[in-house]
Amino acid sequence: MAEERMGDRSEASTLLLMAATFVSRLLGILKSRLIALVFGSGTLSDAMNFSYNLSNNFRKLFAEGSLSASYIPLFASCEDDGRTARLYRQVASFLILIFALIITAVAIFARPIMAALSDFEGEGLEVAAFLLPPFTLFLFFISLATLSASILQTKRRFLASGIAPIFFTLTMLLSLWLLSDDVGYWSMAIGAVAGSLAQLAIVLIDFRKLGIRFRLDFHFAANEDFRTLMRSWLPASASSLVAIASQSVTMYLASRLEAGSVTALSNAIVFYSAPYGIVFASVNAVYFPLISRRKDERGRAAALSDALVNLTTFLLPAALVLASLSRECVASLLQGGAFTLDDTVLTASVLTAYLAAMLPMAFYAMLQRWMYSTLDYWRNLAVGVAVSLADIAFTLFYMSQGLGVVSMPLASLSSSLIGTLCLFPFVHGFDWRRFIHKGGRVIIANIPLAATVVLYGKWNPQFYTAGSTLRTLVLTIIAGLGMLAVALASYIAFKVDFLSALRNRRP
């Protein structure tokens, strides 16, 4: 009975985070629309997106990636508030120390860094180098916000960590809207720094209720918890660095393609990240601490199984709907001003390929969290290196076949499948019969939606060619709601479990 109540609370918490993340992702798409209208899809826009994505990729190391994957299991196991407070202060102090060095180095060497990592020249290189230092400062504030939010999540306080990213994006929108005419690309940097500060402030408002007060604490060697964290973070960070290097190579290869390729890749990631971010961030925030906290192997494996089923339940229909409406979504939200129909078609093709990779990527990422929860960092690192090398190899292969920027998401699909297959054997006590039964029901329940998507594709309406008009937006929304209605009716008919979570909203 207690196990059932815990499951109900986990599902309700997941839905709460999904709702907050949904609003944040919608605002993120509006931000992309504003950027597209103001800056278009040329070389300078590519340079701006490249610089932002380079800094954003390092969140895998300092924010939602390897560092948080190392400290969440420790915070989840801390029953003593004093231990939690001390570890928090030392991790925050560690971040301050590291970023003081990183920001100084980036400020001095921004141009050589961009020259080495991209194929930009002239004004494009200058823009990318100019924006890198403030984007690195944004990464610092986001890392502190993630640290504080992670402790809130281990205490089952999800609201602040869920809504804080909304304030980040709102601040970005205001900066672009109010300042772009006067300061151009600098408005993006101002928005990123101010937005990350706003996100940190919202998290800290709730965080202070835990009674933890910050002060610098550099006595790292005297704390066994911090030493344990470092022992786990080193291999975890190595895994993240490999992934970052792989994505940097991907962005470099994209910068060598036709003008607009980096922007198409960045815009496609924004659309793809809407359903992926909503679902994975919410499921991970609830189930990763739960998996880390459970001591028995079978209980942890059951929590992992539930997490994977939840990922399938929400991501599969989202991928089907968004893939069928990829051109319509991109056109209705981005096409206009300097963003042309050709840009829409290119972005939509990249988006469709990313959506095909969405579920394998989510499974691989969740299995990585499982490995972190078991403190099995070195095998996780070995698999991560293999996956990153495979990603680069697949990218080069698909590019050699003339697939252009679509090569990048196709490579992600191929490499994440390899990663998933490599990590699953390390999950002991996994109930395959239960997983196949529940997951199979979800897949069967999506067959009517898949049939609807096929019929829509055969109809192939062309209203998206009109671009960002009210008619295009309304027709896209109607088509999307119709497909979601088919999915919902099918889930009800097949009694898919997520409906019980919708009826139970108590955290």
mmCIF file of C-alpha atoms in Angstrom, residues 41 52 81 89 134 228 240 245 252 299 325 413 420 477:
data_model
loop_
_atom_site.group_PDB
_atom_site.id
_atom_site.type_symbol
_atom_site.label_atom_id
_atom_site.label_comp_id
_atom_site.label_asym_id
_atom_site.label_seq_id
_atom_site.Cartn_x
_atom_site.Cartn_y
_atom_site.Cartn_z
ATOM 1 C CA SER A 41 19.136 32.329 -40.732
ATOM 2 C CA TYR A 52 25.226 29.830 -27.238
ATOM 3 C CA ASP A 81 20.267 18.014 7.355
ATOM 4 C CA ARG A 89 28.072 24.725 0.617
ATOM 5 C CA PRO A 134 28.638 36.230 -21.216
ATOM 6 C CA THR A 228 32.959 10.622 -2.455
ATOM 7 C CA SER A 240 30.222 14.249 -20.162
ATOM 8 C CA ALA A 245 33.458 16.924 -27.508
ATOM 9 C CA TYR A 252 31.801 22.171 -36.248
ATOM 10 C CA GLY A 299 12.767 -1.986 -6.054
ATOM 11 C CA LEU A 325 3.250 18.487 -38.378
ATOM 12 C CA LEU A 413 19.516 7.872 -33.395
ATOM 13 C CA THR A 420 20.862 1.577 -24.845
ATOM 14 C CA ILE A 477 -3.380 23.669 -33.754
#
